[in-house]
Coordinates of C-alpha atoms in Angstrom, one line a residue:
M346 CA 16.1 23.5 -29.6
D347 CA 18.4 25.1 -27.1
V348 CA 19.0 22.8 -24.2
E349 CA 18.9 24.4 -20.8
E350 CA 20.8 23.3 -17.7
N351 CA 17.8 21.7 -16.1
E352 CA 16.4 19.9 -19.1
P353 CA 16.3 16.1 -19.0
W354 CA 18.9 14.1 -20.7
V355 CA 17.6 11.8 -23.5
A356 CA 19.7 9.0 -24.8
G357 CA 20.3 8.8 -28.5
P358 CA 18.0 6.4 -30.4
S359 CA 19.0 2.8 -30.6
N360 CA 20.7 1.7 -33.9
D361 CA 19.6 -1.9 -33.5
A362 CA 16.6 -1.6 -35.8
A363 CA 18.6 0.1 -38.5
D364 CA 21.5 -2.2 -38.2
G365 CA 20.0 -4.9 -40.3
G366 CA 20.6 -7.9 -38.0
E367 CA 23.5 -9.7 -36.5
G368 CA 26.2 -8.6 -38.9
R369 CA 26.2 -5.0 -37.6
A370 CA 26.0 -6.2 -34.0
H371 CA 29.0 -8.4 -34.6
A372 CA 30.9 -5.5 -36.1
R373 CA 30.1 -3.3 -33.1
W374 CA 31.5 -5.9 -30.6
W375 CA 34.5 -6.4 -32.8
T376 CA 35.1 -2.6 -32.7
L377 CA 35.0 -2.9 -28.9
A378 CA 37.7 -5.6 -28.9
V379 CA 40.0 -3.7 -31.2
V380 CA 39.6 -0.4 -29.3
S381 CA 40.2 -2.1 -26.0
A382 CA 43.4 -3.7 -27.2
A383 CA 44.6 -0.2 -28.2
Q384 CA 43.5 1.2 -24.9
L385 CA 45.6 -1.5 -23.2
L386 CA 48.7 -0.4 -25.2
V387 CA 48.3 3.3 -24.2
V388 CA 47.6 2.7 -20.5
L389 CA 50.1 -0.2 -20.1
D390 CA 52.9 1.8 -21.6
G391 CA 52.5 4.5 -19.0
T392 CA 53.7 2.1 -16.2
I393 CA 55.5 -0.9 -17.8
V394 CA 58.7 1.1 -18.4
N395 CA 58.8 2.1 -14.7
I396 CA 59.9 -1.3 -13.6
A397 CA 62.4 -1.7 -16.5
L398 CA 64.0 1.7 -16.0
P399 CA 66.8 0.6 -13.6
S400 CA 67.9 -2.1 -16.1
A401 CA 67.6 0.3 -19.0
Q402 CA 69.7 2.9 -17.1
R403 CA 72.5 0.4 -16.6
A404 CA 72.4 -0.9 -20.2
L405 CA 72.5 2.6 -21.8
G406 CA 74.6 4.4 -19.3
M407 CA 72.0 7.0 -18.3
S408 CA 72.7 9.4 -15.5
D409 CA 70.4 9.6 -12.5
G410 CA 69.5 13.2 -13.5
N411 CA 68.5 12.1 -17.1
R412 CA 66.8 8.8 -16.5
Q413 CA 63.5 10.4 -15.8
W414 CA 63.2 11.4 -19.5
A415 CA 62.3 7.8 -20.4
I416 CA 59.0 8.5 -18.5
T417 CA 58.7 12.2 -18.9
A418 CA 59.2 12.3 -22.7
Y419 CA 56.2 10.0 -23.2
A420 CA 54.0 11.9 -20.7
L421 CA 54.8 15.3 -22.2
A422 CA 54.1 14.3 -25.8
F423 CA 51.0 12.3 -24.9
G424 CA 49.5 15.0 -22.7
G425 CA 50.5 17.9 -24.8
L426 CA 49.3 16.6 -28.1
L427 CA 46.0 15.0 -27.0
L428 CA 43.7 18.0 -28.0
I429 CA 45.4 18.1 -31.4
G430 CA 45.0 14.4 -31.8
G431 CA 41.3 14.7 -31.1
R432 CA 40.9 17.3 -33.9
V433 CA 43.0 15.1 -36.3
S434 CA 40.8 12.2 -35.6
S435 CA 37.7 14.1 -36.6
A436 CA 39.3 15.6 -39.7
L437 CA 40.8 12.3 -41.1
G438 CA 38.1 9.9 -39.8
H439 CA 38.3 8.0 -36.5
R440 CA 39.1 4.6 -38.0
R441 CA 41.8 5.9 -40.3
T442 CA 43.4 7.9 -37.5
F443 CA 43.1 4.9 -35.2
V444 CA 45.1 2.7 -37.7
I445 CA 47.7 5.5 -38.2
G446 CA 48.1 5.7 -34.4
L447 CA 48.5 1.9 -34.0
V448 CA 51.1 1.6 -36.8
G449 CA 53.1 4.6 -35.5
F450 CA 53.0 3.2 -31.9
A451 CA 54.3 -0.1 -33.1
V452 CA 57.2 1.4 -35.1
T453 CA 58.3 3.7 -32.3
S454 CA 58.0 1.0 -29.7
A455 CA 60.4 -1.2 -31.8
L456 CA 62.7 1.8 -32.2
G457 CA 62.8 2.3 -28.4
G458 CA 63.4 -1.4 -27.7
A459 CA 66.4 -1.3 -30.1
A460 CA 67.8 1.9 -28.6
V461 CA 71.6 2.0 -28.5
D462 CA 71.9 5.1 -26.3
S463 CA 69.7 7.2 -24.0
L464 CA 68.9 9.9 -26.6
M465 CA 67.5 7.3 -29.0
L466 CA 65.4 5.9 -26.2
F467 CA 64.1 9.3 -25.1
G468 CA 63.3 10.3 -28.7
A469 CA 61.4 7.0 -29.3
R470 CA 59.4 7.5 -26.1
A471 CA 58.4 11.0 -27.2
L472 CA 57.3 9.7 -30.6
Q473 CA 55.3 6.9 -28.8
G474 CA 53.5 9.6 -26.8
A475 CA 52.7 11.5 -29.9
F476 CA 51.1 8.5 -31.6
A477 CA 49.3 7.6 -28.4
A478 CA 47.9 11.2 -28.4
V479 CA 46.3 10.4 -31.8
L480 CA 45.3 6.8 -30.9
A481 CA 43.6 7.3 -27.6
P482 CA 40.9 9.9 -28.7
A483 CA 40.4 8.1 -32.0
G484 CA 39.6 4.9 -30.1
L485 CA 37.2 6.5 -27.6
S486 CA 35.5 8.4 -30.5
L487 CA 35.0 5.1 -32.4
L488 CA 33.4 3.5 -29.3
T489 CA 31.2 6.5 -28.7
A490 CA 29.9 6.6 -32.3
T491 CA 29.5 2.8 -32.4
F492 CA 27.5 2.2 -29.2
T493 CA 24.5 4.5 -28.8
E494 CA 21.9 2.4 -27.2
G495 CA 21.8 2.5 -23.4
R496 CA 22.3 -1.1 -22.3
E497 CA 24.8 -2.0 -25.0
R498 CA 26.6 1.2 -24.4
G499 CA 26.9 0.3 -20.7
R500 CA 28.4 -3.1 -21.4
A501 CA 30.8 -1.7 -24.0
F502 CA 32.0 1.2 -21.8
G503 CA 32.3 -1.2 -18.9
A504 CA 34.6 -3.5 -20.9
F505 CA 36.6 -0.6 -22.3
A506 CA 37.0 1.0 -18.9
A507 CA 38.0 -2.4 -17.3
V508 CA 41.0 -2.5 -19.6
G509 CA 41.9 1.1 -18.7
A510 CA 41.4 0.5 -15.0
A511 CA 43.5 -2.7 -14.9
G512 CA 46.0 -1.5 -17.5
S513 CA 48.3 0.3 -15.0
A514 CA 48.5 -2.6 -12.7
V515 CA 49.0 -5.0 -15.6
G516 CA 51.9 -2.8 -16.8
L517 CA 53.7 -3.1 -13.5
I518 CA 53.2 -6.9 -13.5
A519 CA 54.3 -7.3 -17.1
G520 CA 57.2 -5.0 -16.6
G521 CA 58.5 -7.1 -13.6
L522 CA 58.1 -10.4 -15.5
L523 CA 59.6 -9.2 -18.7
T524 CA 62.6 -7.4 -17.0
E525 CA 63.4 -10.4 -14.8
Y526 CA 63.0 -13.2 -17.3
T527 CA 63.9 -11.6 -20.7
S528 CA 65.2 -8.1 -21.0
W529 CA 64.0 -4.5 -20.3
R530 CA 63.8 -4.1 -24.1
W531 CA 60.9 -6.4 -24.3
C532 CA 58.9 -3.9 -22.2
L533 CA 58.8 -2.0 -25.5
F534 CA 59.0 -4.8 -28.0
I535 CA 55.8 -6.3 -26.5
N536 CA 53.8 -3.5 -28.0
V537 CA 54.6 -4.4 -31.5
P538 CA 52.7 -7.7 -31.9
I539 CA 49.7 -6.3 -29.9
A540 CA 49.6 -3.2 -32.1
L541 CA 49.8 -5.2 -35.3
L542 CA 47.1 -7.6 -34.2
A543 CA 44.9 -4.5 -33.5
V544 CA 45.7 -3.1 -37.0
L545 CA 44.5 -6.4 -38.5
G546 CA 41.4 -6.3 -36.4
A547 CA 40.7 -2.6 -37.4
T548 CA 40.3 -3.7 -41.0
L549 CA 37.0 -5.3 -39.9
V550 CA 35.8 -2.2 -38.1
P551 CA 33.2 -0.3 -40.1
A552 CA 34.6 2.8 -41.7
D553 CA 33.4 6.3 -40.8
R554 CA 33.6 9.5 -42.8
P555 CA 35.9 12.4 -42.1
I556 CA 34.1 15.4 -40.8
G557 CA 34.7 18.5 -42.9
G558 CA 33.4 22.0 -43.0
R559 CA 35.2 23.3 -39.9
G560 CA 37.7 25.7 -41.6
R561 CA 41.3 26.0 -40.8
L562 CA 43.0 24.4 -37.8
D563 CA 43.0 26.5 -34.7
V564 CA 46.8 27.0 -34.8
A565 CA 46.9 29.5 -31.8
G566 CA 44.9 27.1 -29.7
A567 CA 47.0 24.1 -30.7
L568 CA 50.3 25.8 -29.8
L569 CA 49.0 27.2 -26.5
S570 CA 47.5 23.9 -25.5
L571 CA 50.7 22.0 -26.3
A572 CA 52.9 24.5 -24.5
G573 CA 50.7 24.9 -21.5
F574 CA 49.9 21.2 -21.0
A575 CA 53.6 20.3 -21.5
A576 CA 54.8 22.9 -19.0
V577 CA 52.3 21.8 -16.3
V578 CA 53.1 18.1 -16.7
Y579 CA 56.9 18.8 -16.8
A580 CA 56.5 20.8 -13.6
F581 CA 54.7 17.9 -11.9
N582 CA 57.6 15.6 -12.9
R583 CA 60.3 18.0 -11.8
A584 CA 58.6 18.4 -8.4
Q585 CA 59.7 14.9 -7.5
P586 CA 63.4 15.6 -7.4
L587 CA 63.4 19.3 -6.8
G588 CA 60.4 19.9 -4.5
W589 CA 57.4 22.1 -5.0
G590 CA 59.1 25.2 -3.7
S591 CA 61.9 25.2 -6.2
T592 CA 62.2 28.1 -8.6
E593 CA 62.1 25.9 -11.6
V594 CA 58.9 24.1 -10.6
V595 CA 57.1 27.4 -9.6
A596 CA 58.1 29.1 -12.8
L597 CA 57.0 26.1 -14.9
L598 CA 53.6 25.9 -13.1
A599 CA 53.0 29.7 -13.3
G600 CA 54.0 29.7 -17.0
G601 CA 51.9 26.6 -17.8
M602 CA 48.8 28.1 -16.0
M603 CA 49.2 31.4 -17.9
L604 CA 49.5 29.5 -21.2
L605 CA 46.4 27.4 -20.4
A606 CA 44.5 30.6 -19.4
A607 CA 45.5 32.1 -22.7
F608 CA 44.3 29.0 -24.5
V609 CA 40.9 29.3 -22.9
A610 CA 40.6 32.9 -23.9
V611 CA 41.5 32.0 -27.5
E612 CA 39.1 29.1 -27.6
I613 CA 36.2 31.3 -26.4
R614 CA 36.8 33.7 -29.4
A615 CA 37.9 31.2 -32.1
P616 CA 35.4 30.6 -34.8
H617 CA 36.4 26.9 -35.0
P618 CA 38.0 26.1 -31.6
L619 CA 40.2 23.1 -30.9
L620 CA 38.3 22.5 -27.7
P621 CA 34.8 24.1 -27.7
M622 CA 34.1 25.3 -24.2
R623 CA 30.7 23.6 -24.2
V624 CA 32.6 20.3 -24.0
V625 CA 34.1 21.0 -20.6
L626 CA 31.9 23.6 -19.0
H627 CA 28.6 21.6 -19.0
R628 CA 27.7 20.7 -15.4
L629 CA 27.4 16.9 -15.9
R630 CA 30.5 16.6 -18.1
A631 CA 32.5 18.7 -15.7
G632 CA 31.6 16.3 -13.0
A633 CA 33.0 13.4 -15.1
F634 CA 36.2 15.3 -15.7
V635 CA 36.6 16.2 -12.0
A636 CA 36.0 12.7 -10.9
I637 CA 38.4 11.0 -13.3
T638 CA 41.1 13.6 -12.7
L639 CA 41.1 13.3 -8.9
M640 CA 40.7 9.5 -9.1
F641 CA 43.9 9.3 -11.1
V642 CA 45.7 11.7 -8.7
A643 CA 45.0 9.3 -5.9
M644 CA 45.4 6.0 -7.8
F645 CA 48.8 6.7 -9.4
G646 CA 50.2 7.7 -6.0
F647 CA 48.7 4.4 -4.7
Y648 CA 50.4 2.3 -7.4
L649 CA 53.7 4.0 -6.7
F650 CA 53.6 3.3 -3.0
M651 CA 52.5 -0.3 -3.5
S652 CA 55.6 -0.8 -5.6
Y653 CA 57.9 0.9 -3.0
F654 CA 56.3 -0.6 0.1
T655 CA 56.2 -4.2 -1.2
Q656 CA 59.8 -4.1 -2.4
T657 CA 61.6 -1.9 0.1
V658 CA 59.7 -2.7 3.3
L659 CA 58.3 -6.3 2.7
G660 CA 61.3 -7.4 0.6
Y661 CA 59.4 -8.6 -2.4
S662 CA 61.1 -9.0 -5.8
P663 CA 59.9 -6.9 -8.7
V664 CA 57.9 -9.9 -10.0
Q665 CA 56.3 -10.5 -6.6
A666 CA 55.5 -6.8 -6.2
G667 CA 53.8 -6.8 -9.6
L668 CA 51.9 -10.0 -9.0
T669 CA 50.5 -8.5 -5.8
L670 CA 48.7 -5.9 -8.0
I671 CA 46.8 -8.7 -9.8
I672 CA 44.3 -8.4 -6.9
N673 CA 43.7 -4.8 -7.8
A674 CA 43.4 -5.5 -11.5
L675 CA 40.9 -8.3 -11.0
A676 CA 38.8 -6.1 -8.7
A677 CA 38.9 -3.3 -11.3
L678 CA 37.7 -5.7 -13.9
A679 CA 34.8 -6.8 -11.6
G680 CA 33.9 -3.2 -10.8
S681 CA 33.9 -2.2 -14.5
M682 CA 32.1 -5.2 -16.0
L683 CA 30.0 -6.7 -13.3
I684 CA 28.8 -3.6 -11.5
A685 CA 29.2 -0.4 -13.7
G686 CA 28.7 -2.2 -17.0
K687 CA 25.4 -3.8 -15.9
L688 CA 24.0 -0.7 -14.1
H689 CA 25.0 1.8 -16.8
G690 CA 21.8 3.4 -18.2
R691 CA 19.7 2.0 -15.4
V692 CA 20.9 4.4 -12.7
P693 CA 22.1 8.0 -12.9
P694 CA 25.9 8.4 -13.3
S695 CA 26.3 9.8 -9.8
A696 CA 24.9 6.5 -8.4
L697 CA 28.1 4.8 -9.7
I698 CA 30.7 7.5 -9.6
V699 CA 30.2 8.7 -6.0
P700 CA 30.1 5.3 -4.4
G701 CA 33.1 4.3 -6.5
L702 CA 35.1 7.2 -5.2
L703 CA 34.0 6.5 -1.6
T704 CA 35.0 2.8 -2.0
A705 CA 38.4 3.7 -3.3
A706 CA 38.8 6.2 -0.4
A707 CA 38.0 3.3 2.1
G708 CA 40.8 1.3 0.6
M709 CA 43.2 4.2 1.1
L710 CA 42.0 4.7 4.6
I711 CA 42.9 1.1 5.5
L712 CA 46.5 1.7 4.5
T713 CA 46.8 4.8 6.6
R714 CA 46.8 2.5 9.6
L715 CA 49.9 0.8 8.6
T716 CA 53.0 0.9 10.8
A717 CA 56.5 -0.6 10.3
G718 CA 55.6 -3.2 12.9
S719 CA 52.2 -4.2 11.6
S720 CA 51.7 -7.9 11.6
D721 CA 50.1 -10.0 8.8
V722 CA 50.3 -7.0 6.5
F723 CA 49.2 -8.9 3.3
A724 CA 45.9 -10.2 4.6
L725 CA 44.9 -7.4 7.0
Y726 CA 46.0 -4.4 4.9
L727 CA 47.1 -5.0 1.4
V728 CA 44.3 -7.4 0.2
P729 CA 41.4 -5.2 1.5
A730 CA 43.0 -2.0 0.2
L731 CA 43.7 -3.5 -3.3
V732 CA 40.2 -4.9 -3.6
L733 CA 38.5 -1.7 -2.5
T734 CA 40.6 0.6 -4.7
G735 CA 40.2 -1.7 -7.7
L736 CA 36.4 -1.9 -7.3
G737 CA 36.2 1.9 -6.8
L738 CA 38.3 2.6 -10.0
G739 CA 36.2 0.1 -11.9
C740 CA 33.0 1.8 -10.9
V741 CA 34.2 5.3 -11.7
M742 CA 35.7 4.8 -15.2
P743 CA 32.8 3.5 -17.3
P744 CA 30.2 6.2 -16.3
T745 CA 32.8 9.0 -16.5
A746 CA 33.9 7.9 -20.0
G747 CA 30.3 7.6 -21.1
L748 CA 29.3 10.9 -19.6
A749 CA 32.3 12.7 -21.1
T750 CA 31.3 11.8 -24.6
E751 CA 27.5 11.4 -24.4
G752 CA 25.5 13.6 -26.7
M753 CA 28.5 14.8 -28.7
R754 CA 28.3 15.1 -32.4
G755 CA 30.7 15.9 -35.2
H756 CA 34.1 17.4 -34.2
D757 CA 32.9 17.6 -30.6
I758 CA 33.3 13.8 -30.3
G759 CA 37.0 14.0 -30.9
A760 CA 37.4 17.0 -28.7
A761 CA 35.5 15.4 -25.8
S762 CA 37.5 12.1 -26.1
A763 CA 40.8 14.1 -26.1
A764 CA 39.7 16.1 -23.1
Y765 CA 38.8 13.0 -21.2
N766 CA 42.2 11.4 -21.9
A767 CA 43.9 14.7 -21.0
A768 CA 42.2 14.7 -17.6
Q769 CA 43.6 11.3 -16.9
Q770 CA 47.1 12.3 -17.9
L771 CA 47.0 15.4 -15.7
G772 CA 45.7 13.4 -12.8
A773 CA 48.4 10.7 -13.2
A774 CA 51.2 13.2 -13.5
L775 CA 50.1 15.3 -10.6
G776 CA 49.4 12.3 -8.4
T777 CA 52.8 10.7 -8.9
A778 CA 54.6 14.0 -8.3
L779 CA 52.5 15.4 -5.5
L780 CA 52.1 12.3 -3.4
N781 CA 55.7 11.2 -3.9
T782 CA 56.9 14.6 -2.7
L783 CA 54.7 14.5 0.3
A784 CA 55.9 11.0 1.2
A785 CA 59.6 12.0 0.9
S786 CA 59.0 15.2 3.0
A787 CA 57.1 13.3 5.7
A788 CA 59.8 10.6 5.9
A789 CA 62.6 13.2 6.3
T790 CA 60.7 15.0 9.0
Y791 CA 60.1 11.8 10.9
L792 CA 63.8 10.9 10.8
A793 CA 64.7 14.3 12.0
S794 CA 62.5 13.9 15.1
H795 CA 63.1 10.2 15.6
R796 CA 66.9 9.9 15.1
T797 CA 67.1 6.3 16.3
A798 CA 64.1 5.1 14.3
P799 CA 64.8 2.5 11.5
A800 CA 64.6 3.7 7.9
N801 CA 61.6 1.4 7.3
A802 CA 59.6 3.2 10.0
A803 CA 60.3 6.6 8.3
A804 CA 59.4 5.2 4.9
V805 CA 56.1 3.8 6.1
H806 CA 55.3 7.0 7.9
G807 CA 55.9 8.9 4.6
Y808 CA 53.6 6.5 2.7
T809 CA 50.8 6.7 5.2
T810 CA 51.0 10.5 5.3
A811 CA 50.7 10.7 1.5
L812 CA 47.9 8.1 1.4
T813 CA 46.0 10.2 4.0
V814 CA 46.1 13.0 1.5
A815 CA 45.0 10.6 -1.2
F816 CA 42.1 9.6 1.0
A817 CA 41.1 13.3 1.5
I818 CA 41.4 13.9 -2.3
L819 CA 38.9 11.1 -3.0
L820 CA 36.5 12.4 -0.4
A821 CA 36.6 15.8 -1.9
A822 CA 36.2 14.3 -5.4
A823 CA 33.0 12.4 -4.1
C824 CA 31.6 15.6 -2.7
L825 CA 32.3 17.7 -5.8
T826 CA 31.1 15.0 -8.2
A827 CA 27.9 14.6 -6.2
L828 CA 27.1 18.3 -6.4
L829 CA 27.8 18.3 -10.2
T830 CA 26.1 15.1 -11.2
M831 CA 23.3 14.3 -8.7
V832 CA 20.1 14.0 -10.8
R833 CA 16.5 13.0 -10.4
R834 CA 14.7 10.7 -12.7
A835 CA 14.6 12.0 -16.3
R836 CA 11.5 12.3 -18.4
R837 CA 11.6 12.2 -22.1
R838 CA 11.0 15.4 -24.0
G839 CA 11.7 14.7 -27.6
P840 CA 13.4 12.5 -30.1
G841 CA 16.9 13.3 -29.1
L842 CA 19.6 16.0 -28.7
R843 CA 20.4 18.6 -31.2
E844 CA 23.8 18.7 -32.9
G845 CA 26.6 19.0 -30.3
A846 CA 24.2 19.2 -27.4
A847 CA 25.3 17.9 -24.0
P848 CA 23.6 15.1 -22.1
K849 CA 21.0 16.3 -19.6
F850 CA 19.5 15.2 -16.4
S851 CA 17.3 17.6 -14.5
S852 CA 18.8 18.9 -11.3
R853 CA 17.8 17.7 -7.9
R854 CA 15.8 20.4 -6.2

């Protein structure tokens, strides 16, 4: 049956009756624990090195111009290879690919921690990103295939998203503690025991079968997606030191967009595309991608400014700055597990995503009122902002992760999982570059017009200007997501979805 835009969504049938009792149920929850541990590795590694970078720079003699490659190499490889990783996961089997990704991530983390020069570190970080690009879609695909019943699926995606939501903040906390009390190298070595424990746990995860019958790899699509995504992410990173108007940044952005446009054209015509357009062009799934991308744009700028503000303005140590973010991490856990996890399947996705975006926007709005002379900053500004942004992020991630992969079958599971992770990576890269550039520009303008103003006043003005933009981005995200995902109560119309069909709710009239 062809599924039209306004047909209702019908959840897949529960596997509980066929599972044969508690053994299968135990295996499902064990899968969740193992996949969540891997998710922590991938998300944590995106931020944990940030705190350690100054120490690594001194130890390895990196120049100021080259140090960014410790971050950029990981982001480029991870983002550029995600779609290929999704296809590999489907072709080899999700569990097998998952284990390969974990082992590779552990080995390359150890290599980076043992680096004797900057080139060795940069190469290890690029390899880490490559294995993360295999690991992340394989983990989400395992979760999607394991949990199909509505209430269990909600709890599982709530727990999985809680790890992702809190992982960035945990990375900053762990980076501060490890750098201050051990060595910057342990920010990479710490991945090894976590990955190996997850590998041991994966041996108890039920095996799945590789999905064959899709012909040759879409080589043209693979090359265009890799080159286009890498060019765009690198342009975002170069915008921080060079500015958005620089020739290099403009050329990279233009080239990247042209490559991605060519990728779309190839995928539309390819007999076995790397990313079937039905995965991203369906209305509800597009709403999930829009919401998570713009949420990450705002939140990664938020984390950056929290680190800068607490250390440069309030005088916190790296450890104190990291520990402050525990509030955000706990709020994200509460939003994911206590709110989104419990309500998943009982309310339409928009009833969680839109309020989550608005809650995070309220947290950003509080910080826009900061001034250099604000009193009792921690209680009146930081705590409410950290709580609201954490709750918002926690409410957005579970329903978007579930919606992005709901109803997918066969190779489309890996493609949808990869696209969801790619949306996060694009949002994180753009948010860090865009909001940091805005803050620096606003601070420079403030100093030029207030020549006697203290440096802290200019810095705070820059932060509040950028956070005002983050607030506007979240409001726009809420409006767009509401238009794409608002639904009315669904009615059942059959036993399930056809192969590869998308989830459906009927449109609000």
